[in-house]
Amino acid sequence: MDTRQQLLTDWVRQFPGLEQSKPEPVSSDASFRRYFRVWRRVGQDEHTPFIVMDAPPEHEDCVPFVAIARHWHRHGVAVPDLVQADLKQGFALLEDFGDQLMLGQLNNDSADRLYRNAMDELILIARQTSPANYPLPPYDVTLLEREMALFPDWLLEQQLGITLENSDKALLDTTFSMLRESALAQPEVTVHRDYHSRNLLVRPGQARPGVIDFQDAVTGPVTYDVVSLLKDCYIQWPEDRICDWLEAFRQNSLEAGLHRADPETFRQWFELMGMQRHLKAAGIFARLSIRDGKHAYLKDIPRTVQYLIVASSRQPALRHFHEWLSDRVMPLIEASVGPEQEHSPQ
């Protein structure tokens, strides 16, 4: 048992019913956070599970997590109830939503139901105000550009070893500018910022998905979360199904007063927003491997960049970027990390 796990064990044992608990590792994520399960004794043979989050304060700021968790739970969003929190040590005791990630439950038969429930929850999130004690940061120019810069910095230069010429940099600058302006032109809502099948839990007896990993929420473009969900970096769906789900979301979010966009406008927002996100994600996957030794994320890079290739093919203004990605970048990705691996529904 490492030092932090011992501190976490001592912390959780101070609460009634958890005096003899032994935290069992559940998962870690792409950050420094780790999660453990503990069991509270409530009767002779009855035990209730809870999740304990370990977020080392030198690496993770728990203030946003705690503020958003309490605010969203109070307003009916399906996030875990925050039972206890210690900001100084970086520990939190949470309601346990189980282990059934939406990703593992998706198939051709379940997808319509699971995605429509996830999109209903997303509209509820989008309508939230900022917590009184934690104004959500804006998804502004600085943040959008910093995220897109991950693509050349980590994937192109460090993972693939590309030396970017001035012409390459100019091409990227032109592309980033178009994506940035499209994002900033969209109506603003509350954005989860990582709303996909690995951050949604299917709960027994509950139609609504449990929502986790929300601490990076911001105020930003109305299509950001729905593109994270429907153009998921971990699973890919046929174009016709994505179109059907997107139009259902557009209509429901229109009725909720989140925007006034027609189908063509909303689809264009969606396509360009997806490109911004997938530039960011591809860069992050490379960084996770290079910096943090989490090499499993490399296999998701080809799928993520393929989204970029397809989306850019639909944009006449991005024809040169599309050709550059297809002809120069993707062959190097396939040589470096292998071809796109199928993760399609069964």
PDB file of N, CA, C and O in Angstrom, residues 227-237 239 242 271 274-275 278 300-314 325 330 340:
ATOM      1  N   VAL A 227     -20.858  16.594 -29.715  1.00  0.00           N
ATOM      2  CA  VAL A 227     -19.869  16.012 -30.627  1.00  0.00           C
ATOM      3  C   VAL A 227     -18.948  15.058 -29.871  1.00  0.00           C
ATOM      4  O   VAL A 227     -18.516  14.037 -30.417  1.00  0.00           O
ATOM      5  N   SER A 228     -18.661  15.336 -28.603  1.00  0.00           N
ATOM      6  CA  SER A 228     -17.880  14.400 -27.790  1.00  0.00           C
ATOM      7  C   SER A 228     -18.603  13.057 -27.672  1.00  0.00           C
ATOM      8  O   SER A 228     -17.978  11.997 -27.674  1.00  0.00           O
ATOM      9  N   LEU A 229     -19.922  13.137 -27.562  1.00  0.00           N
ATOM     10  CA  LEU A 229     -20.736  11.939 -27.385  1.00  0.00           C
ATOM     11  C   LEU A 229     -20.891  11.157 -28.688  1.00  0.00           C
ATOM     12  O   LEU A 229     -20.706   9.932 -28.715  1.00  0.00           O
ATOM     13  N   LEU A 230     -21.244  11.847 -29.762  1.00  0.00           N
ATOM     14  CA  LEU A 230     -21.604  11.160 -31.003  1.00  0.00           C
ATOM     15  C   LEU A 230     -20.400  10.854 -31.892  1.00  0.00           C
ATOM     16  O   LEU A 230     -20.444   9.912 -32.692  1.00  0.00           O
ATOM     17  N   LYS A 231     -19.339  11.658 -31.781  1.00  0.00           N
ATOM     18  CA  LYS A 231     -18.084  11.340 -32.475  1.00  0.00           C
ATOM     19  C   LYS A 231     -17.037  10.954 -31.427  1.00  0.00           C
ATOM     20  O   LYS A 231     -15.978  11.562 -31.296  1.00  0.00           O
ATOM     21  N   ASP A 232     -17.365   9.939 -30.687  1.00  0.00           N
ATOM     22  CA  ASP A 232     -16.584   9.449 -29.558  1.00  0.00           C
ATOM     23  C   ASP A 232     -15.232   8.924 -30.041  1.00  0.00           C
ATOM     24  O   ASP A 232     -15.156   8.185 -31.019  1.00  0.00           O
ATOM     25  N   CYS A 233     -14.173   9.293 -29.340  1.00  0.00           N
ATOM     26  CA  CYS A 233     -12.840   8.818 -29.704  1.00  0.00           C
ATOM     27  C   CYS A 233     -12.661   7.321 -29.455  1.00  0.00           C
ATOM     28  O   CYS A 233     -11.669   6.734 -29.902  1.00  0.00           O
ATOM     29  N   TYR A 234     -13.599   6.688 -28.735  1.00  0.00           N
ATOM     30  CA  TYR A 234     -13.435   5.289 -28.351  1.00  0.00           C
ATOM     31  C   TYR A 234     -14.378   4.341 -29.080  1.00  0.00           C
ATOM     32  O   TYR A 234     -14.235   3.122 -28.964  1.00  0.00           O
ATOM     33  N   ILE A 235     -15.342   4.870 -29.820  1.00  0.00           N
ATOM     34  CA  ILE A 235     -16.260   4.029 -30.584  1.00  0.00           C
ATOM     35  C   ILE A 235     -16.821   4.853 -31.737  1.00  0.00           C
ATOM     36  O   ILE A 235     -17.055   6.056 -31.577  1.00  0.00           O
ATOM     37  N   GLN A 236     -16.993   4.210 -32.879  1.00  0.00           N
ATOM     38  CA  GLN A 236     -17.424   4.930 -34.069  1.00  0.00           C
ATOM     39  C   GLN A 236     -18.722   4.336 -34.599  1.00  0.00           C
ATOM     40  O   GLN A 236     -18.895   3.119 -34.629  1.00  0.00           O
ATOM     41  N   TRP A 237     -19.622   5.229 -35.043  1.00  0.00           N
ATOM     42  CA  TRP A 237     -20.936   4.818 -35.534  1.00  0.00           C
ATOM     43  C   TRP A 237     -21.124   5.217 -36.984  1.00  0.00           C
ATOM     44  O   TRP A 237     -20.511   6.182 -37.444  1.00  0.00           O
ATOM     45  N   GLU A 239     -22.540   6.949 -40.282  1.00  0.00           N
ATOM     46  CA  GLU A 239     -22.901   8.353 -40.461  1.00  0.00           C
ATOM     47  C   GLU A 239     -24.405   8.584 -40.339  1.00  0.00           C
ATOM     48  O   GLU A 239     -24.840   9.593 -39.773  1.00  0.00           O
ATOM     49  N   ILE A 242     -25.450   8.789 -36.686  1.00  0.00           N
ATOM     50  CA  ILE A 242     -25.000  10.044 -36.081  1.00  0.00           C
ATOM     51  C   ILE A 242     -25.913  11.183 -36.509  1.00  0.00           C
ATOM     52  O   ILE A 242     -26.309  12.026 -35.683  1.00  0.00           O
ATOM     53  N   GLU A 271     -19.717  19.835 -37.081  1.00  0.00           N
ATOM     54  CA  GLU A 271     -18.562  19.322 -37.820  1.00  0.00           C
ATOM     55  C   GLU A 271     -17.278  20.057 -37.424  1.00  0.00           C
ATOM     56  O   GLU A 271     -16.239  19.434 -37.170  1.00  0.00           O
ATOM     57  N   GLY A 274     -16.246  19.382 -33.836  1.00  0.00           N
ATOM     58  CA  GLY A 274     -15.623  18.074 -33.742  1.00  0.00           C
ATOM     59  C   GLY A 274     -14.163  18.103 -34.149  1.00  0.00           C
ATOM     60  O   GLY A 274     -13.318  17.430 -33.551  1.00  0.00           O
ATOM     61  N   MET A 275     -13.844  18.895 -35.148  1.00  0.00           N
ATOM     62  CA  MET A 275     -12.443  18.988 -35.561  1.00  0.00           C
ATOM     63  C   MET A 275     -11.583  19.603 -34.463  1.00  0.00           C
ATOM     64  O   MET A 275     -10.472  19.130 -34.178  1.00  0.00           O
ATOM     65  N   HIS A 278     -11.105  16.940 -31.822  1.00  0.00           N
ATOM     66  CA  HIS A 278     -10.265  15.809 -32.194  1.00  0.00           C
ATOM     67  C   HIS A 278      -8.805  16.209 -32.377  1.00  0.00           C
ATOM     68  O   HIS A 278      -7.910  15.381 -32.159  1.00  0.00           O
ATOM     69  N   ASP A 300      -5.984   4.808 -29.975  1.00  0.00           N
ATOM     70  CA  ASP A 300      -7.151   5.631 -30.288  1.00  0.00           C
ATOM     71  C   ASP A 300      -6.811   6.796 -31.225  1.00  0.00           C
ATOM     72  O   ASP A 300      -7.726   7.483 -31.700  1.00  0.00           O
ATOM     73  N   ILE A 301      -5.528   7.008 -31.494  1.00  0.00           N
ATOM     74  CA  ILE A 301      -5.133   8.131 -32.351  1.00  0.00           C
ATOM     75  C   ILE A 301      -5.612   7.953 -33.796  1.00  0.00           C
ATOM     76  O   ILE A 301      -6.158   8.893 -34.385  1.00  0.00           O
ATOM     77  N   PRO A 302      -5.428   6.782 -34.423  1.00  0.00           N
ATOM     78  CA  PRO A 302      -5.890   6.662 -35.816  1.00  0.00           C
ATOM     79  C   PRO A 302      -7.378   6.951 -35.982  1.00  0.00           C
ATOM     80  O   PRO A 302      -7.775   7.633 -36.947  1.00  0.00           O
ATOM     81  N   ARG A 303      -8.218   6.450 -35.097  1.00  0.00           N
ATOM     82  CA  ARG A 303      -9.656   6.715 -35.186  1.00  0.00           C
ATOM     83  C   ARG A 303      -9.937   8.207 -35.036  1.00  0.00           C
ATOM     84  O   ARG A 303     -10.764   8.780 -35.763  1.00  0.00           O
ATOM     85  N   THR A 304      -9.261   8.835 -34.109  1.00  0.00           N
ATOM     86  CA  THR A 304      -9.480  10.254 -33.843  1.00  0.00           C
ATOM     87  C   THR A 304      -9.052  11.113 -35.028  1.00  0.00           C
ATOM     88  O   THR A 304      -9.757  12.051 -35.427  1.00  0.00           O
ATOM     89  N   VAL A 305      -7.915  10.807 -35.639  1.00  0.00           N
ATOM     90  CA  VAL A 305      -7.457  11.576 -36.793  1.00  0.00           C
ATOM     91  C   VAL A 305      -8.311  11.262 -38.020  1.00  0.00           C
ATOM     92  O   VAL A 305      -8.518  12.132 -38.879  1.00  0.00           O
ATOM     93  N   GLN A 306      -8.839  10.056 -38.106  1.00  0.00           N
ATOM     94  CA  GLN A 306      -9.736   9.740 -39.217  1.00  0.00           C
ATOM     95  C   GLN A 306     -10.990  10.601 -39.170  1.00  0.00           C
ATOM     96  O   GLN A 306     -11.511  11.028 -40.215  1.00  0.00           O
ATOM     97  N   TYR A 307     -11.488  10.888 -37.962  1.00  0.00           N
ATOM     98  CA  TYR A 307     -12.594  11.845 -37.841  1.00  0.00           C
ATOM     99  C   TYR A 307     -12.210  13.189 -38.468  1.00  0.00           C
ATOM    100  O   TYR A 307     -13.012  13.834 -39.151  1.00  0.00           O
ATOM    101  N   LEU A 308     -10.978  13.628 -38.228  1.00  0.00           N
ATOM    102  CA  LEU A 308     -10.509  14.896 -38.796  1.00  0.00           C
ATOM    103  C   LEU A 308     -10.464  14.845 -40.318  1.00  0.00           C
ATOM    104  O   LEU A 308     -10.839  15.815 -40.993  1.00  0.00           O
ATOM    105  N   ILE A 309     -10.012  13.736 -40.843  1.00  0.00           N
ATOM    106  CA  ILE A 309      -9.909  13.597 -42.296  1.00  0.00           C
ATOM    107  C   ILE A 309     -11.293  13.644 -42.936  1.00  0.00           C
ATOM    108  O   ILE A 309     -11.513  14.349 -43.936  1.00  0.00           O
ATOM    109  N   VAL A 310     -12.239  12.918 -42.366  1.00  0.00           N
ATOM    110  CA  VAL A 310     -13.588  12.891 -42.928  1.00  0.00           C
ATOM    111  C   VAL A 310     -14.248  14.262 -42.818  1.00  0.00           C
ATOM    112  O   VAL A 310     -14.848  14.767 -43.775  1.00  0.00           O
ATOM    113  N   ALA A 311     -14.146  14.893 -41.650  1.00  0.00           N
ATOM    114  CA  ALA A 311     -14.785  16.203 -41.457  1.00  0.00           C
ATOM    115  C   ALA A 311     -14.183  17.265 -42.370  1.00  0.00           C
ATOM    116  O   ALA A 311     -14.903  18.075 -42.959  1.00  0.00           O
ATOM    117  N   SER A 312     -12.867  17.266 -42.512  1.00  0.00           N
ATOM    118  CA  SER A 312     -12.232  18.275 -43.355  1.00  0.00           C
ATOM    119  C   SER A 312     -12.562  18.062 -44.832  1.00  0.00           C
ATOM    120  O   SER A 312     -12.553  19.019 -45.621  1.00  0.00           O
ATOM    121  N   SER A 313     -12.888  16.823 -45.220  1.00  0.00           N
ATOM    122  CA  SER A 313     -13.252  16.556 -46.614  1.00  0.00           C
ATOM    123  C   SER A 313     -14.557  17.231 -46.998  1.00  0.00           C
ATOM    124  O   SER A 313     -14.830  17.424 -48.192  1.00  0.00           O
ATOM    125  N   ARG A 314     -15.368  17.596 -46.016  1.00  0.00           N
ATOM    126  CA  ARG A 314     -16.664  18.238 -46.262  1.00  0.00           C
ATOM    127  C   ARG A 314     -16.574  19.754 -46.259  1.00  0.00           C
ATOM    128  O   ARG A 314     -17.580  20.440 -46.408  1.00  0.00           O
ATOM    129  N   LEU A 325      -3.357  16.118 -44.206  1.00  0.00           N
ATOM    130  CA  LEU A 325      -3.606  15.074 -43.212  1.00  0.00           C
ATOM    131  C   LEU A 325      -3.582  13.691 -43.853  1.00  0.00           C
ATOM    132  O   LEU A 325      -2.970  12.755 -43.324  1.00  0.00           O
ATOM    133  N   MET A 330      -1.385  10.891 -41.840  1.00  0.00           N
ATOM    134  CA  MET A 330      -1.943   9.581 -41.524  1.00  0.00           C
ATOM    135  C   MET A 330      -0.986   8.424 -41.837  1.00  0.00           C
ATOM    136  O   MET A 330      -0.882   7.488 -41.035  1.00  0.00           O
ATOM    137  N   GLU A 340      -5.963   2.202 -37.921  1.00  0.00           N
ATOM    138  CA  GLU A 340      -7.156   2.353 -37.086  1.00  0.00           C
ATOM    139  C   GLU A 340      -7.678   0.989 -36.685  1.00  0.00           C
ATOM    140  O   GLU A 340      -7.824   0.078 -37.507  1.00  0.00           O
TER     141      GLU A 340
END
